[in-house]
PDB file of C-alpha atoms in Angstrom:
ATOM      1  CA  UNK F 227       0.000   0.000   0.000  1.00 51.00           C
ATOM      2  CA  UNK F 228       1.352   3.394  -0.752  1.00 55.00           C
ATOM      3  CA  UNK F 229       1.715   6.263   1.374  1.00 64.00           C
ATOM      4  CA  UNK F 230      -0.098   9.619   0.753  1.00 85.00           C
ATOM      5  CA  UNK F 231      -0.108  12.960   1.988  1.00 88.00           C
ATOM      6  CA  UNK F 232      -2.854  15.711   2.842  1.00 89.00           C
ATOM      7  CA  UNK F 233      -2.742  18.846   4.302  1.00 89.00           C
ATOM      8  CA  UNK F 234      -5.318  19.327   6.943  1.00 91.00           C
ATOM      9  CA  UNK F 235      -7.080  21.810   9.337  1.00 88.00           C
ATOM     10  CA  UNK F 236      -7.362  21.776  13.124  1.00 89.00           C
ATOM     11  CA  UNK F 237     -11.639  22.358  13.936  1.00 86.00           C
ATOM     12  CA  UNK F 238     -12.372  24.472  16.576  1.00 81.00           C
ATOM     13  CA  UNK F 239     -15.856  24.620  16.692  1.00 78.00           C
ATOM     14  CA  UNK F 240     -17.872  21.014  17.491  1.00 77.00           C
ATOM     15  CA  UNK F 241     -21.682  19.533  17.298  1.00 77.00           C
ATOM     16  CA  UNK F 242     -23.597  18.805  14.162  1.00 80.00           C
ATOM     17  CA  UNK F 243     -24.312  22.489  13.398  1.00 84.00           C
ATOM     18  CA  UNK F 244     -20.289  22.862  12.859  1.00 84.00           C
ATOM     19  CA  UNK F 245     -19.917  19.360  11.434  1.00 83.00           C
ATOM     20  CA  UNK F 246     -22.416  20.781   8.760  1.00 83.00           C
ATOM     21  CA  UNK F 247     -20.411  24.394   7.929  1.00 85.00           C
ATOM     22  CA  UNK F 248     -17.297  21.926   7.637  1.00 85.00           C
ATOM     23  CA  UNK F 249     -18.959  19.781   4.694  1.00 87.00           C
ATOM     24  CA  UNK F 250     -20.382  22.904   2.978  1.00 87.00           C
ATOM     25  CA  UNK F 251     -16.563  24.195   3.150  1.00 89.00           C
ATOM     26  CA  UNK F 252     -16.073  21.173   0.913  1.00 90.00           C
ATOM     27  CA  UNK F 253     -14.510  19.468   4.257  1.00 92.00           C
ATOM     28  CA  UNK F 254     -14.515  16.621   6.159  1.00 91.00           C
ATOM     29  CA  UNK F 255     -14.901  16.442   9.732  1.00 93.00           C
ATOM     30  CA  UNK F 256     -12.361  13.579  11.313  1.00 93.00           C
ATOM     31  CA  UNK F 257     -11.285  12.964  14.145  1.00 93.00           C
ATOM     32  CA  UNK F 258      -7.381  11.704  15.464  1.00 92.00           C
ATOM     33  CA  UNK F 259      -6.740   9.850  18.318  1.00 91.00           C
ATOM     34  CA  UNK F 260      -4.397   7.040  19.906  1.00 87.00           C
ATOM     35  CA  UNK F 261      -0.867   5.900  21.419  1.00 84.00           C
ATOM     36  CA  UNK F 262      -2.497   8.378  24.591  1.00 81.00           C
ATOM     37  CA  UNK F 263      -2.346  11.579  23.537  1.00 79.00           C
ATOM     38  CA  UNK F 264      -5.691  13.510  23.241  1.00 84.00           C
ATOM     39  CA  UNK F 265      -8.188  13.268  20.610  1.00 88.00           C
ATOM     40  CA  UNK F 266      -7.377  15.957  17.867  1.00 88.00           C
ATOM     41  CA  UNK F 267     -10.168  17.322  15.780  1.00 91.00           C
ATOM     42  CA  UNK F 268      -9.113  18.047  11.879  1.00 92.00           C
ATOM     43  CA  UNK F 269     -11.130  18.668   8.472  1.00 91.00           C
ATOM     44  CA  UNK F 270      -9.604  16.690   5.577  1.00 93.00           C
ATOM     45  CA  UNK F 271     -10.219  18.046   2.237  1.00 92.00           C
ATOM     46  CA  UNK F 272     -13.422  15.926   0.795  1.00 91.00           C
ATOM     47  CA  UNK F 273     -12.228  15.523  -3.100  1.00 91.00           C
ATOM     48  CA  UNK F 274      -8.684  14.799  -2.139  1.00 92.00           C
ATOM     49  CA  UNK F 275      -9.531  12.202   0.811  1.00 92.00           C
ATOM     50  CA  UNK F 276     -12.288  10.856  -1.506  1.00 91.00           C
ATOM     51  CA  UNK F 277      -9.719  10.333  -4.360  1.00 91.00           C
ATOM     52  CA  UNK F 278      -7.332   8.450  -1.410  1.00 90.00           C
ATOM     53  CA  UNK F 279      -9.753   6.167  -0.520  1.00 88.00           C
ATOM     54  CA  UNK F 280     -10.814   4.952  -4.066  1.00 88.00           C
ATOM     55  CA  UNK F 281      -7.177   4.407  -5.115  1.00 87.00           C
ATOM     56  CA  UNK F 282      -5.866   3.093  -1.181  1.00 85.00           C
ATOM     57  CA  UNK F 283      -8.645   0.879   0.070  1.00 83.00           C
ATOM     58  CA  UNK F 284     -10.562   2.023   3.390  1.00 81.00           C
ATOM     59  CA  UNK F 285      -7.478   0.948   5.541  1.00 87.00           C
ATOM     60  CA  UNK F 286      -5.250   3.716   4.274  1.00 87.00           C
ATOM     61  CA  UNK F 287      -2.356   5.188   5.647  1.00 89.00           C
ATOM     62  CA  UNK F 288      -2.063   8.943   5.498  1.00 90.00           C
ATOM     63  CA  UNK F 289       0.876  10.731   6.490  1.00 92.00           C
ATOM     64  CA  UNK F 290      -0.963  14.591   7.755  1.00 91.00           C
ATOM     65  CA  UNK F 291       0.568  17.407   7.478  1.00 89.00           C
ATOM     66  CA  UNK F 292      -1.639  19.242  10.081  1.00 85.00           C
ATOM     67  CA  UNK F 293      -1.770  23.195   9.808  1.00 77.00           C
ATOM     68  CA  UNK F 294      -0.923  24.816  13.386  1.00 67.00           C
ATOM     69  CA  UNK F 295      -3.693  27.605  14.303  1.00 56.00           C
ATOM     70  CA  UNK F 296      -0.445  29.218  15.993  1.00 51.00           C
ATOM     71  CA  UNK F 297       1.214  28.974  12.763  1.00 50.00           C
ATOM     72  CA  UNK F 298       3.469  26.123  13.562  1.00 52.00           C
ATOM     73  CA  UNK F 299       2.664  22.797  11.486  1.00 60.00           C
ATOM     74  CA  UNK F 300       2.804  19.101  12.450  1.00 80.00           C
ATOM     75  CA  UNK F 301       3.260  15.546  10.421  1.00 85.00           C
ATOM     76  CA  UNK F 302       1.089  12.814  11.771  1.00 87.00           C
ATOM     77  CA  UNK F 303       1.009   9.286  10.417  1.00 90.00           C
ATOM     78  CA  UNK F 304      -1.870   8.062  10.585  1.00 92.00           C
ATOM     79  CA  UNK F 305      -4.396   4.533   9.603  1.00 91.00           C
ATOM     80  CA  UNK F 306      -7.885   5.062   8.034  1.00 90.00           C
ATOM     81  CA  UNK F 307     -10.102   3.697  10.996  1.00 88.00           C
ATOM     82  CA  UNK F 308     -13.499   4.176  10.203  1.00 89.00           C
ATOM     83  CA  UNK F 309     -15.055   6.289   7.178  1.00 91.00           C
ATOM     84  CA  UNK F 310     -18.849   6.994   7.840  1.00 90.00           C
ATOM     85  CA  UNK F 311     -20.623   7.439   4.682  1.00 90.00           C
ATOM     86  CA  UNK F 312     -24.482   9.545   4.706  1.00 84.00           C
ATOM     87  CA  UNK F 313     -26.835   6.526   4.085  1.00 86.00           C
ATOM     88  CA  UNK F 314     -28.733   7.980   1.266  1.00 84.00           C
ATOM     89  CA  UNK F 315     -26.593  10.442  -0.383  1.00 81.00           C
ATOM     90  CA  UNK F 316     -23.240   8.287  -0.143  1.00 80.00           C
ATOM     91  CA  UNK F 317     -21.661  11.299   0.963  1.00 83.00           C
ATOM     92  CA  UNK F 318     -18.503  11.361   3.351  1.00 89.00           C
ATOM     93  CA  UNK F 319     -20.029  12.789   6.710  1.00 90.00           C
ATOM     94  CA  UNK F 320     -16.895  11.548   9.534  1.00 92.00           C
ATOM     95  CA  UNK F 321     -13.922   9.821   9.883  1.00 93.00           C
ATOM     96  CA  UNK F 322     -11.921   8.535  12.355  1.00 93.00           C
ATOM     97  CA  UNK F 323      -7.808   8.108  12.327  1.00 93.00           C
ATOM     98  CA  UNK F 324      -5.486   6.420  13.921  1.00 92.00           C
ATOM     99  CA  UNK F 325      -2.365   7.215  14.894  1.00 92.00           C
ATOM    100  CA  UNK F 326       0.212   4.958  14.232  1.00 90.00           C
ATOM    101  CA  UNK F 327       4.307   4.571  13.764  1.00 88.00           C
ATOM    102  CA  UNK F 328       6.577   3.044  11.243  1.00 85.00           C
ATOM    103  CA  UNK F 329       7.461  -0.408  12.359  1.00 86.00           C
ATOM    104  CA  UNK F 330       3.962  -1.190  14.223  1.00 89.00           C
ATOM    105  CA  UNK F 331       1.631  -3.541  13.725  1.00 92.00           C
ATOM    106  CA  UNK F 332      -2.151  -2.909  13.660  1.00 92.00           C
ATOM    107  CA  UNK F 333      -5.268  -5.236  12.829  1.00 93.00           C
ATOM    108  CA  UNK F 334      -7.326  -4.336  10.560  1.00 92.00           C
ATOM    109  CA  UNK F 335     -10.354  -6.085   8.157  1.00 93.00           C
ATOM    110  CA  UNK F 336      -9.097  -6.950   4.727  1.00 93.00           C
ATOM    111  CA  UNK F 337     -11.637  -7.206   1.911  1.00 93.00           C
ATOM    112  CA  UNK F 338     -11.749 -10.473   0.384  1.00 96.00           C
ATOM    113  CA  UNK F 339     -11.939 -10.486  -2.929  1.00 96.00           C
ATOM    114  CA  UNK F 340     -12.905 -13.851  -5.688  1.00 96.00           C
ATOM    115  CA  UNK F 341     -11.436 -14.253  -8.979  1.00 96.00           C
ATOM    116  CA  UNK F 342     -11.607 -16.853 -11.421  1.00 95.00           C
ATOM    117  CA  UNK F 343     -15.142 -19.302 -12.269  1.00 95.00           C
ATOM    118  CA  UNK F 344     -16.507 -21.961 -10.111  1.00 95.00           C
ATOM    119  CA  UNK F 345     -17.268 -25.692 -12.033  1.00 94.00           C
ATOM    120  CA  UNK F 346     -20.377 -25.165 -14.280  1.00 93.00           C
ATOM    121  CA  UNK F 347     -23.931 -25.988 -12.552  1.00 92.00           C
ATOM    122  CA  UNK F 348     -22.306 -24.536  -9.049  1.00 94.00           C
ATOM    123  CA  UNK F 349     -23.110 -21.933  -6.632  1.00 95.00           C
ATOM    124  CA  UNK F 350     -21.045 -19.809  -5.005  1.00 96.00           C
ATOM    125  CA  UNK F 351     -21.410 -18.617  -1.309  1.00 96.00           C
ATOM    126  CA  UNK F 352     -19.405 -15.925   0.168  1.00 96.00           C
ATOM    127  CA  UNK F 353     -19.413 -16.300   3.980  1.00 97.00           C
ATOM    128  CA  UNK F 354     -17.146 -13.500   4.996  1.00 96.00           C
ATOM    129  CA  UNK F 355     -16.691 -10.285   2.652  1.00 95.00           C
ATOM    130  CA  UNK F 356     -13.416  -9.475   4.760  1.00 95.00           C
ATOM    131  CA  UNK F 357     -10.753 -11.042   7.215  1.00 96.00           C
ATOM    132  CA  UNK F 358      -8.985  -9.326   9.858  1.00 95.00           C
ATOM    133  CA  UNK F 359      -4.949  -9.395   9.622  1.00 96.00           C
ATOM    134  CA  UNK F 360      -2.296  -8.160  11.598  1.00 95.00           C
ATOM    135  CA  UNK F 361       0.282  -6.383   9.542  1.00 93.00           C
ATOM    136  CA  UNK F 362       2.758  -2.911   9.764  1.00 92.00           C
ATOM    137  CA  UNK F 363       1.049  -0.230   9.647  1.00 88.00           C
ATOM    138  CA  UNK F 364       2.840   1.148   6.621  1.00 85.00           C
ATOM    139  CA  UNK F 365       2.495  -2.276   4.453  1.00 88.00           C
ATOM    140  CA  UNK F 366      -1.460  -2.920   4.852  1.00 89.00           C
ATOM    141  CA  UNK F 367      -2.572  -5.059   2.216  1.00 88.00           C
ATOM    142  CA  UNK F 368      -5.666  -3.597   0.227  1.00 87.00           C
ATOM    143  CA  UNK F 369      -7.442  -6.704  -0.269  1.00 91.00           C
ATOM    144  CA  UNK F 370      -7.449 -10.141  -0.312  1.00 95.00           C
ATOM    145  CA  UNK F 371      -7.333 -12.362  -3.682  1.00 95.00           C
ATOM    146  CA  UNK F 372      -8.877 -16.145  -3.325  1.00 96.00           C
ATOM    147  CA  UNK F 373      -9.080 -18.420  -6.759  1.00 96.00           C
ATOM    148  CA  UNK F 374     -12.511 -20.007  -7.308  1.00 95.00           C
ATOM    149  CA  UNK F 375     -11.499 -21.248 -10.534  1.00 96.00           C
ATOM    150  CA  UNK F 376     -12.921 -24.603 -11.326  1.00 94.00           C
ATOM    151  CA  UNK F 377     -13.409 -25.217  -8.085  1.00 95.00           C
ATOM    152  CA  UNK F 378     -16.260 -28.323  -7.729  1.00 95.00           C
ATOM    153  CA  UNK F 379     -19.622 -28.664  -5.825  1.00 94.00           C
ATOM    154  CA  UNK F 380     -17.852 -29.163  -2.518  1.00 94.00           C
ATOM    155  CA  UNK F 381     -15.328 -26.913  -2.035  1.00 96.00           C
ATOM    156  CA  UNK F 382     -15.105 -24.823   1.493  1.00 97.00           C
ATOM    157  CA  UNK F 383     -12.330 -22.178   1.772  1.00 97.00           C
ATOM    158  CA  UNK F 384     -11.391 -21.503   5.168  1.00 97.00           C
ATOM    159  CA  UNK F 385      -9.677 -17.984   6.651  1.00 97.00           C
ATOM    160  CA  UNK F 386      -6.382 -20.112   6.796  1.00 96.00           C
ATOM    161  CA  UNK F 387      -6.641 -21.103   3.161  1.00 96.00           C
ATOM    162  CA  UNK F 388      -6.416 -17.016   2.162  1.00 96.00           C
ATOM    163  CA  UNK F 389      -3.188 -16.714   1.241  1.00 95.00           C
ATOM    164  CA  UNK F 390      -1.662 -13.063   3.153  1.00 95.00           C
ATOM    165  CA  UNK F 391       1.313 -11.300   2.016  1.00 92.00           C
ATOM    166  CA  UNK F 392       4.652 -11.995   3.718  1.00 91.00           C
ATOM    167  CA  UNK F 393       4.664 -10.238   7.581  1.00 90.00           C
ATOM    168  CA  UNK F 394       0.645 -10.459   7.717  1.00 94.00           C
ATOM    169  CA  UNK F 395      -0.782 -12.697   9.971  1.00 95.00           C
ATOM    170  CA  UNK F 396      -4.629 -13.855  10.502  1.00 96.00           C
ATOM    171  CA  UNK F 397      -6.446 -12.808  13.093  1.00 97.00           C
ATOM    172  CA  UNK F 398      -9.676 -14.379  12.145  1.00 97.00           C
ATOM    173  CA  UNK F 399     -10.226 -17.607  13.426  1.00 97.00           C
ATOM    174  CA  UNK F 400      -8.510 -19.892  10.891  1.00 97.00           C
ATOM    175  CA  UNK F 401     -11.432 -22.197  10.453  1.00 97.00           C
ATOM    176  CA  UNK F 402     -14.357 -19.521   9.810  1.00 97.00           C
ATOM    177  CA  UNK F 403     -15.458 -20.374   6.368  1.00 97.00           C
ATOM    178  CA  UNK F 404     -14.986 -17.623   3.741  1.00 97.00           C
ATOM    179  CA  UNK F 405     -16.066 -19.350   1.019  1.00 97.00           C
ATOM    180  CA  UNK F 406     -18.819 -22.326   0.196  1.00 97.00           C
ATOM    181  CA  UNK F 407     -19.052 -23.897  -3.209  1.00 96.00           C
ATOM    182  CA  UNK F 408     -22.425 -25.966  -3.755  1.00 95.00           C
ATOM    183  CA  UNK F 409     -24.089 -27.927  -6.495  1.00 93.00           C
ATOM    184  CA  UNK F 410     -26.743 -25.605  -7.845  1.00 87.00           C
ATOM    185  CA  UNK F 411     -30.516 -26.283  -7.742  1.00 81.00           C
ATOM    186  CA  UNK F 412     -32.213 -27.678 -10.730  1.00 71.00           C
ATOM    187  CA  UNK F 413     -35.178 -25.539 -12.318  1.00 68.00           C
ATOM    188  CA  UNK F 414     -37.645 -28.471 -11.802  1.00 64.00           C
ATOM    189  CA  UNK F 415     -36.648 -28.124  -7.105  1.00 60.00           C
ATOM    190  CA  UNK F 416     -36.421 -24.512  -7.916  1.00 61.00           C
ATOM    191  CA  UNK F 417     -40.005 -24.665  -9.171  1.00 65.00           C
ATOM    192  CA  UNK F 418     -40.421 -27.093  -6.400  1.00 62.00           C
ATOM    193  CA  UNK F 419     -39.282 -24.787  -3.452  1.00 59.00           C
ATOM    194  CA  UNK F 420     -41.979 -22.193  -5.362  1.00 54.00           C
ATOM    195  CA  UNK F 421     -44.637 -25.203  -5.096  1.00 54.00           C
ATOM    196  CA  UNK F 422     -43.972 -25.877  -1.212  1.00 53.00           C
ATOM    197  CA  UNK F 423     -43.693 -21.651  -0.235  1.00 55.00           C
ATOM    198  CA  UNK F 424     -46.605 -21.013  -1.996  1.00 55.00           C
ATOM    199  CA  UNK F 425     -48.727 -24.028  -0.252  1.00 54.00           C
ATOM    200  CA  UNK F 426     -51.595 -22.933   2.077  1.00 52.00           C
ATOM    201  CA  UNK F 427     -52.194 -19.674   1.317  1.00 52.00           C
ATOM    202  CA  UNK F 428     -55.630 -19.034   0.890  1.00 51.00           C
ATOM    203  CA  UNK F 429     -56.736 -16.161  -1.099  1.00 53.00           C
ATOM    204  CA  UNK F 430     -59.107 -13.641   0.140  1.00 53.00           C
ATOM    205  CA  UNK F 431     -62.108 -13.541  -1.421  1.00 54.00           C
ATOM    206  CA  UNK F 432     -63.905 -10.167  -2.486  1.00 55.00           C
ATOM    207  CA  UNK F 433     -67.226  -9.174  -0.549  1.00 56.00           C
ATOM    208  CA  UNK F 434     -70.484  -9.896  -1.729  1.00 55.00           C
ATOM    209  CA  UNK F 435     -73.774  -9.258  -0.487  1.00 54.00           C
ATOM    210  CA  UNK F 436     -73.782 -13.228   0.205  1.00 53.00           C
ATOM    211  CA  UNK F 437     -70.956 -13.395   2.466  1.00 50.00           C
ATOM    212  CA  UNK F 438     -70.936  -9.707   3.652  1.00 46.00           C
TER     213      UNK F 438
END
């Protein structure tokens, strides 16, 4: 995973009323925290975070060069924690950032992503979208890879069967299945299953001046 840099604000002014003047500013409100030192309260630039995100995954490492209100600057480095998006307008409204140092390790979830074609007349199950690692901070992988190709009704991929990038280790338990290949249904116990679900329901019938 590469590194990036923004340049960021210190927020002085809190609550959902400021939160909002921050977005309109074409901001994000975040917040920093960790290692014991107190929470710090930034605005990242939206386009340029945005942009991070869609080319670094959601676990990505930022180093911050943090504007001083006194006029003296900082450089943070810091781990994508959580990114809160609005639930309608897919907007970033918050997030929250770690900070972290070269050389330490931090767990994060890893998206797990398939590649390849299962067996014809198979269906494929994906139990777990993401497995948490342990890696350094500064070499997070972005996602996962696991090869479905040709694999036969049967198959079960386990967490320990993901195959993690050298110094990454798995944090989710090694036996949680991630992935379930199964013989697909036929259209005649497809049909069947419709049969079944649809048994006993009884239809109301329409008033009349008989049974009113």
């Amino acid at each position: 995973m590469s590194e990036v840099r923004l340049t960021v604000e210190p927020r002085t002014e809190f609550g959902k009323g400021a939160a909002r003047r921050t977005r309109r500013a074409g901001k994000i409100p975040a917040v920093l925290y960790g290692h014991g030192v107190d929470p710090r309260h930034l605005a990242l630039p939206a386009i340029e975070f945005a942009r991070v995100i869609r080319e670094n995954g959601q676990n990505a490492v930022i180093t911050l060069d943090v504007k001083g209100t006194d006029g003296a600057d900082a450089t943070q480095l810091a781990l994508t924690k959580t990114v809160t998006f609005h639930p309608l307008k897919n907007y970033i409204e918050h997030v929250d950032l770690l900070v972290v140092q070269r050389g330490e390790k931090v767990t994060v979830d890893v998206p797990v992503v398939l590649t390849g074609q299962s067996a014809p007349g198979t269906l494929v199950t994906q139990e777990l979208d993401t497995v948490q690692v342990e890696a350094e901070a500064t070499h997070l992988p972005e996602q996962l890879e696991v090869s479905i190709d040709g694999a036969a009704a049967g198959t079960q991929i386990a967490a320990s069967q993901v195959s993690l990038p050298q110094g990454s280790t798995l944090v989710t338990d090694p036996e949680a299945l991630v992935v379930v290949v199964a013989e697909a249904p036929s259209e005649a116990a497809m049909e069947a299953t419709v049969d079944v679900e649809g048994a006993g329901v009884v239809e109301d019938k329409p008033e009349t001046p008989e049974n009113a």
